PDB file of C-alpha atoms in Angstrom:
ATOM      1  CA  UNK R  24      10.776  12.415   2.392  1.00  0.00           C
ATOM      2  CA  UNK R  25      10.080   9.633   0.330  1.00  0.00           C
ATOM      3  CA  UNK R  26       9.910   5.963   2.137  1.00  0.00           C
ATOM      4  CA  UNK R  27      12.347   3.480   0.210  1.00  0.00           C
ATOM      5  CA  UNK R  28      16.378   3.718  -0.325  1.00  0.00           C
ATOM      6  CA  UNK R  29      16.074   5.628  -3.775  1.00  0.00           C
ATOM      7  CA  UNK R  30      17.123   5.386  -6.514  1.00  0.00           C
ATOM      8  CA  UNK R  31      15.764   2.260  -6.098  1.00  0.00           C
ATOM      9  CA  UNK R  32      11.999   2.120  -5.759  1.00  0.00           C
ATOM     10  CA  UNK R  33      10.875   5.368  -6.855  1.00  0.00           C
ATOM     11  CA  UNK R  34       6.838   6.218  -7.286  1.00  0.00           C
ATOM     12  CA  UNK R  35       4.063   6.464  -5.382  1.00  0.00           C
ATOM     13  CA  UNK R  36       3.304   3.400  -3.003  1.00  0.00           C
ATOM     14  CA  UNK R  37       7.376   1.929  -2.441  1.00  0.00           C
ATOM     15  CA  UNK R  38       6.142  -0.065   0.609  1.00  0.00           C
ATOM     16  CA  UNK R  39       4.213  -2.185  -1.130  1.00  0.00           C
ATOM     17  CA  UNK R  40       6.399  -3.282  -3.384  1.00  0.00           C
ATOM     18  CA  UNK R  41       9.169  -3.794  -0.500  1.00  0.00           C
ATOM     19  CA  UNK R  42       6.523  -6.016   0.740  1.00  0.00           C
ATOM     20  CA  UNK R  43       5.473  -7.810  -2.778  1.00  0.00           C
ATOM     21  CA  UNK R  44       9.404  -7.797  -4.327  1.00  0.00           C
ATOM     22  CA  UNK R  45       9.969  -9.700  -0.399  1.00  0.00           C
ATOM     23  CA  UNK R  46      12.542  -7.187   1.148  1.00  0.00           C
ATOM     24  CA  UNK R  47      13.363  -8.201   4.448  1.00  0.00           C
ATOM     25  CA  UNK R  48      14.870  -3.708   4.509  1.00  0.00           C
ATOM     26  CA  UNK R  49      13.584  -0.371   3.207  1.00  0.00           C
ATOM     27  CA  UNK R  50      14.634   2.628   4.157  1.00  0.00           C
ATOM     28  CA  UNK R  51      13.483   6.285   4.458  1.00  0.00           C
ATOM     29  CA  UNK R  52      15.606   9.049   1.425  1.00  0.00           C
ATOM     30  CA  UNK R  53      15.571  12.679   2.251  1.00  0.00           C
ATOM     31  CA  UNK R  54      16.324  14.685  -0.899  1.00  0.00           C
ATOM     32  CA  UNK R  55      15.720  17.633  -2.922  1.00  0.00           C
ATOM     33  CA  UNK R  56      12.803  17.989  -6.202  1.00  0.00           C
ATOM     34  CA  UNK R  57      13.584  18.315  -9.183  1.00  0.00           C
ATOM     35  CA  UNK R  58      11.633  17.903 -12.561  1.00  0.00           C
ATOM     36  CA  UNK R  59      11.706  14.020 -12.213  1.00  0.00           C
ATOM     37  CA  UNK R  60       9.678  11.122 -10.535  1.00  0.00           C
ATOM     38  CA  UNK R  61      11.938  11.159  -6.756  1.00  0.00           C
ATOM     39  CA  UNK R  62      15.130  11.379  -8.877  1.00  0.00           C
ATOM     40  CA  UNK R  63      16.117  14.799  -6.997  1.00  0.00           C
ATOM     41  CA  UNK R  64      19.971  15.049  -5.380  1.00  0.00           C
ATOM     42  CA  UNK R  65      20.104  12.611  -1.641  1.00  0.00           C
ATOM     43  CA  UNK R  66      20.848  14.792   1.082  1.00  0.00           C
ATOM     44  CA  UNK R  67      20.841  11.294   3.650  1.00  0.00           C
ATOM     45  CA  UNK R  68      19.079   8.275   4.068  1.00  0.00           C
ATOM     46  CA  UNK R  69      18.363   5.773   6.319  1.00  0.00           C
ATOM     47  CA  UNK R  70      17.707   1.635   6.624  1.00  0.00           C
ATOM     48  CA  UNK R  71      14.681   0.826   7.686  1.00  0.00           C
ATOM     49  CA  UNK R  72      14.193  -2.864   8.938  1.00  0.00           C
ATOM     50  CA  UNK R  73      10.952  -4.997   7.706  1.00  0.00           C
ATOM     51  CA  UNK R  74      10.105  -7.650  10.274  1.00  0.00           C
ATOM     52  CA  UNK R  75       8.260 -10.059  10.082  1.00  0.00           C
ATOM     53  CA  UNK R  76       4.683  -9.907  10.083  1.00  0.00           C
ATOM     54  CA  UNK R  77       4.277  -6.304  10.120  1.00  0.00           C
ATOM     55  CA  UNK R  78       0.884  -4.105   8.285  1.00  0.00           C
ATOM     56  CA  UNK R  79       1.572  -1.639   5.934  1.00  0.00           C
ATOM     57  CA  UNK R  80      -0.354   0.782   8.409  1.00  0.00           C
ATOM     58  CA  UNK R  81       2.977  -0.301  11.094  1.00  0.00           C
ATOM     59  CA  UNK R  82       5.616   0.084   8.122  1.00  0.00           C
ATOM     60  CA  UNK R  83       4.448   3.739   7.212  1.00  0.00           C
ATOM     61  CA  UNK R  84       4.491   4.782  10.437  1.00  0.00           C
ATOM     62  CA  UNK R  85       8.209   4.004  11.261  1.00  0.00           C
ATOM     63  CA  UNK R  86       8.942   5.306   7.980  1.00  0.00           C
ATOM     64  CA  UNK R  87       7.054   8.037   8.424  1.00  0.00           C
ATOM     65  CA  UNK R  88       8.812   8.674  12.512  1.00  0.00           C
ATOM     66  CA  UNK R  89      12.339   7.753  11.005  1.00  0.00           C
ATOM     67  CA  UNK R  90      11.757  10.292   7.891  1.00  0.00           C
ATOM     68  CA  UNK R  91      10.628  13.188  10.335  1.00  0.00           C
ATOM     69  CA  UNK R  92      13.416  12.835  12.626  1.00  0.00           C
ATOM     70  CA  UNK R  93      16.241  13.072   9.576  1.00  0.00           C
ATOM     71  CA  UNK R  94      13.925  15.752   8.060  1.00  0.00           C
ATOM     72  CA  UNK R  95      14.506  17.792  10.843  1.00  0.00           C
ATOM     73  CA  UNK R  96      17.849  17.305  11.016  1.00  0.00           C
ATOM     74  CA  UNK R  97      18.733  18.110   7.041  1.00  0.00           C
ATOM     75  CA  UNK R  98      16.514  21.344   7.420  1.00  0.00           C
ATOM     76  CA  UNK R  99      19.279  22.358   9.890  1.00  0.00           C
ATOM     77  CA  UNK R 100      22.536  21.157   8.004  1.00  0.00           C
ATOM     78  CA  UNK R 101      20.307  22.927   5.208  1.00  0.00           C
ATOM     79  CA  UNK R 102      20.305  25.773   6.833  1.00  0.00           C
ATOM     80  CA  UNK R 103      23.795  25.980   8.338  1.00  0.00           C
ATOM     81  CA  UNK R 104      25.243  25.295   4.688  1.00  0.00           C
ATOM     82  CA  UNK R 105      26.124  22.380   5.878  1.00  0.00           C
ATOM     83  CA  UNK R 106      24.338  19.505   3.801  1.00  0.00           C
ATOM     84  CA  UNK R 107      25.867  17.253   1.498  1.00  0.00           C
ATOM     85  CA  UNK R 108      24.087  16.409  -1.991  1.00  0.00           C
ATOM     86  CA  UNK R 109      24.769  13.099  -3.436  1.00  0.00           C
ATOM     87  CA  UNK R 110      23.536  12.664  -7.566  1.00  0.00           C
ATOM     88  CA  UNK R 111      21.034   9.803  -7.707  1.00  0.00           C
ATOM     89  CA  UNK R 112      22.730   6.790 -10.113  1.00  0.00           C
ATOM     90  CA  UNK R 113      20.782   6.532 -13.172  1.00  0.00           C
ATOM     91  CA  UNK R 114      21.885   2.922 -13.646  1.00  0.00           C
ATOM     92  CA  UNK R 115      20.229   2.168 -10.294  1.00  0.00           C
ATOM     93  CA  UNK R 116      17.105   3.052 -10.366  1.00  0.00           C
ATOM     94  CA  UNK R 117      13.775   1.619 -10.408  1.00  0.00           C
ATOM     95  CA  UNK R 118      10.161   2.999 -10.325  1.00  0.00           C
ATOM     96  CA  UNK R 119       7.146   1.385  -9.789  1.00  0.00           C
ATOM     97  CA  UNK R 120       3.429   2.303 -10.240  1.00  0.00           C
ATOM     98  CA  UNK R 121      -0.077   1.845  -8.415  1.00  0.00           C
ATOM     99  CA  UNK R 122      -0.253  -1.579  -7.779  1.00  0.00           C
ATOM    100  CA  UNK R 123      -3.135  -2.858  -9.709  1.00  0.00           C
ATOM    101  CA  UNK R 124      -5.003  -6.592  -9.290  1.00  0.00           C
ATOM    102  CA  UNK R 125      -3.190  -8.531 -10.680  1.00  0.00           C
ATOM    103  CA  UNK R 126       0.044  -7.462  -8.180  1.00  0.00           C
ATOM    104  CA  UNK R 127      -1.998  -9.244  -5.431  1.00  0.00           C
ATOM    105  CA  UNK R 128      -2.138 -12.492  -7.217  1.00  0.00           C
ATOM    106  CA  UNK R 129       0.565 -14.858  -5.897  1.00  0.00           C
ATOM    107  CA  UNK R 130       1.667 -18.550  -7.060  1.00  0.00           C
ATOM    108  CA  UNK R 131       2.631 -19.962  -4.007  1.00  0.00           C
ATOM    109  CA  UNK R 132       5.036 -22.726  -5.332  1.00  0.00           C
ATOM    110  CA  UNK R 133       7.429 -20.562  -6.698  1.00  0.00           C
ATOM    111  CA  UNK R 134       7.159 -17.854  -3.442  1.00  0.00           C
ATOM    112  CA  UNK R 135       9.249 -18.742  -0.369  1.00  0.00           C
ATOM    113  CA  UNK R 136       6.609 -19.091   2.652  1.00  0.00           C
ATOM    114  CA  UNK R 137       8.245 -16.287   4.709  1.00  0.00           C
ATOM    115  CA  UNK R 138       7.975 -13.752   1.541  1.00  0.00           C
ATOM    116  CA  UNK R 139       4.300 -15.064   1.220  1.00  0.00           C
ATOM    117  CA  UNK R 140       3.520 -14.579   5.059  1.00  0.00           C
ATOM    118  CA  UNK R 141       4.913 -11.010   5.055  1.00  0.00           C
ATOM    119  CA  UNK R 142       3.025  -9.802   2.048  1.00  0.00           C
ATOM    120  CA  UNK R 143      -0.002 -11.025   3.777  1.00  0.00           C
ATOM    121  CA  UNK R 144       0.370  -9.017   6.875  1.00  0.00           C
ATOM    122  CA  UNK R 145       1.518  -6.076   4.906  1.00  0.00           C
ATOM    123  CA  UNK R 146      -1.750  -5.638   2.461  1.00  0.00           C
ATOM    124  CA  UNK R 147      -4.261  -7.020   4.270  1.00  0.00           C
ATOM    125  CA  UNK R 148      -5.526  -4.095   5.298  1.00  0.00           C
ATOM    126  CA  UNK R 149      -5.928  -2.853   1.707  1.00  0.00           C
ATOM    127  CA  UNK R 150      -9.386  -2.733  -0.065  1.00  0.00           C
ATOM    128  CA  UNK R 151      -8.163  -5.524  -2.607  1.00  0.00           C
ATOM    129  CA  UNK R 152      -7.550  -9.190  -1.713  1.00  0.00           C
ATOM    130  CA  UNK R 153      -4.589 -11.279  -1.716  1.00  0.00           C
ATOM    131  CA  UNK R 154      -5.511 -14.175  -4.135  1.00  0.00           C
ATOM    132  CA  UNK R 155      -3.661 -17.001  -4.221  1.00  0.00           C
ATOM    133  CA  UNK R 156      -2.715 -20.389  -6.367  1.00  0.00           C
ATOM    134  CA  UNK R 157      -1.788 -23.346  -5.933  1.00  0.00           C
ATOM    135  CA  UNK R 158      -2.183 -25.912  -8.195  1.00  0.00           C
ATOM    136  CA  UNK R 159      -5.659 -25.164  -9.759  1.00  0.00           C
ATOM    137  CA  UNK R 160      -7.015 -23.743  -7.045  1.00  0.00           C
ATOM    138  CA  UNK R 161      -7.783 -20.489  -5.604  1.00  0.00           C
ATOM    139  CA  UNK R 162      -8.085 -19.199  -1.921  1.00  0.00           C
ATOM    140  CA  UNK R 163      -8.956 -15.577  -1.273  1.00  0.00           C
ATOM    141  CA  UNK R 164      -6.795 -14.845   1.118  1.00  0.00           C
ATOM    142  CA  UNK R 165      -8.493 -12.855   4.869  1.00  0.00           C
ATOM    143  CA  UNK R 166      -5.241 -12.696   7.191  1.00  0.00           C
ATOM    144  CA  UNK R 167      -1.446 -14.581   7.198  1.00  0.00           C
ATOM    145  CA  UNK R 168      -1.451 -16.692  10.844  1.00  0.00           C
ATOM    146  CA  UNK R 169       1.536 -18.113  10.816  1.00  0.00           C
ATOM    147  CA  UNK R 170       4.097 -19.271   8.486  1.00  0.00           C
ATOM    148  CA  UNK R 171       6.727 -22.879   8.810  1.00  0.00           C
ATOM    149  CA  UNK R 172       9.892 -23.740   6.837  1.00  0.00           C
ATOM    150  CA  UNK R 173       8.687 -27.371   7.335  1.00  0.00           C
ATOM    151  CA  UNK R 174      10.419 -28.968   4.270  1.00  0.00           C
ATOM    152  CA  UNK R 175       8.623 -32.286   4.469  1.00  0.00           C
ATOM    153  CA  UNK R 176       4.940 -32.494   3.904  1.00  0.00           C
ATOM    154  CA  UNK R 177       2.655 -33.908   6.311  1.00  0.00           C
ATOM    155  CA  UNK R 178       0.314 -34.577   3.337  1.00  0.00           C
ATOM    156  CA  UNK R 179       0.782 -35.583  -0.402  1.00  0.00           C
ATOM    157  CA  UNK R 180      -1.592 -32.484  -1.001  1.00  0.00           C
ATOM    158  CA  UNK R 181      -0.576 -29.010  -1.785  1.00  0.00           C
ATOM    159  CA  UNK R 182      -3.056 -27.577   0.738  1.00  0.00           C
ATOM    160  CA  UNK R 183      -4.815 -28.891   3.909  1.00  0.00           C
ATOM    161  CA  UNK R 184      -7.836 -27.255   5.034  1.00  0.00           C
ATOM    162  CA  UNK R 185      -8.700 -26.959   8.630  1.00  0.00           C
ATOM    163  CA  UNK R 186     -11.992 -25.703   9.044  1.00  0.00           C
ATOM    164  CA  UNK R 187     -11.714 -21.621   7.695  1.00  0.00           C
ATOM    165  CA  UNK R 188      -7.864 -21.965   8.267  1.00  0.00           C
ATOM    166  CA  UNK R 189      -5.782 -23.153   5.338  1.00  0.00           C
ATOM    167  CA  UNK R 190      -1.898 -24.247   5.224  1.00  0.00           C
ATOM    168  CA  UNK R 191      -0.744 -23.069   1.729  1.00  0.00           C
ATOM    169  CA  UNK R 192       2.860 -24.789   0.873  1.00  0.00           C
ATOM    170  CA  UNK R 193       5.598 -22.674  -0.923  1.00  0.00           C
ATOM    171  CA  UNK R 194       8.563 -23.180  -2.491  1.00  0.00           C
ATOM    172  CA  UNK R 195      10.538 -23.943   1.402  1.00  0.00           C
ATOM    173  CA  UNK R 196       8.086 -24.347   3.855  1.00  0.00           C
ATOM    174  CA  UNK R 197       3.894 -23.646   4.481  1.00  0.00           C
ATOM    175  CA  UNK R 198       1.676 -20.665   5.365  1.00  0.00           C
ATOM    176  CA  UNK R 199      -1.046 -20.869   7.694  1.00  0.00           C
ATOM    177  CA  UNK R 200      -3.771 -18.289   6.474  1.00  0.00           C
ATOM    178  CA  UNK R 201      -7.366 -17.682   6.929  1.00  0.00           C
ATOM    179  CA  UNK R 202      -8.737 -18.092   3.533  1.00  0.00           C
ATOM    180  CA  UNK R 203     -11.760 -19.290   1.249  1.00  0.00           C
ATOM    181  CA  UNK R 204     -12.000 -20.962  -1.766  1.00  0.00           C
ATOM    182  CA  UNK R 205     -13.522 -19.403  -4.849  1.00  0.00           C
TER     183      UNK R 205
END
């Protein structure tokens, strides 16, 4: 059971990088080992919807229902003889590593402020911090609140502070996080 649509985002964490590359889908890949890194034959597969604001913790867990559910049911088509293998395409595929620090740092001009929200939500939880920039300055970041696709700016500033809660513009709109500068 592996949690992403392979071939596309093989390796060992796949939701995070759904929630880093933005994907607004995953999806859950039942298929067979072989000597590669998740590159075994697909016996079936399933979408898996991202929404918004969602923890990693939350995105696991449907993964992880979703993935049980078709596991059970390949075991059976397994076992009547019944299961269809599909060859992963080569040209496809993707892998991805740990994430390491520097895969929590974000540039918030050039990140769309729905894509910034929802990788907020999703690694919170994790033991490293979301840092991000925005023009010279940096705000580690505690939890996502809210996000706008205000296109206008209230402000000729790139952030406002309000007392421990910080709106952080992106490229179409504003974040609302909890956040302190360092």
């Amino acid at each position: 059971v592996h949690p992403s649509l392979l071939p596309a985002n093989r390796g060992p964490v796949p939701l995070f990088w759904a929630l880093r590359k933005g994907h607004t889908s995953t999806g859950v890949t039942i298929h067979l080992i072989d000597e590669g890194m998740d590159s075994g034959d697909i016996l079936v597969q399933e979408r898996v919807m991202v929404p918004d604001g969602i923890s990693y913790a939350q995105l696991e867990a449907q993964c992880a229902v979703r993935g049980g559910a078709l596991l059970a049911q390949t075991v059976w088509k397994l076992y009547e003889g019944d299961a269809t293998r599909l060859p992963q395409d080569e040209a496809k595929a993707s892998y991805d590593t740990f994430p390491v620090q520097e895969d929590f740092v974000v540039h918030a001009e050039v990140w769309e402020a729905r894509h910034l929200y929802n990788f907020i939500c999703g690694v919170s939880d994790w033991a490293e911090t979301v840092r991000v920039y925005t023009e010279g300055r940096e705000w580690s970041i505690e939890r996502a609140i809210s996000y706008s696709h205000k296109t206008e700016s209230t402000t000729d500033e790139f952030v406002m502070e309000a007392s421990a809660k910080v709106w952080v513009h992106c490229r179409d709109g504003s974040v609302c996080v909890e956040a302190r500068a360092t």
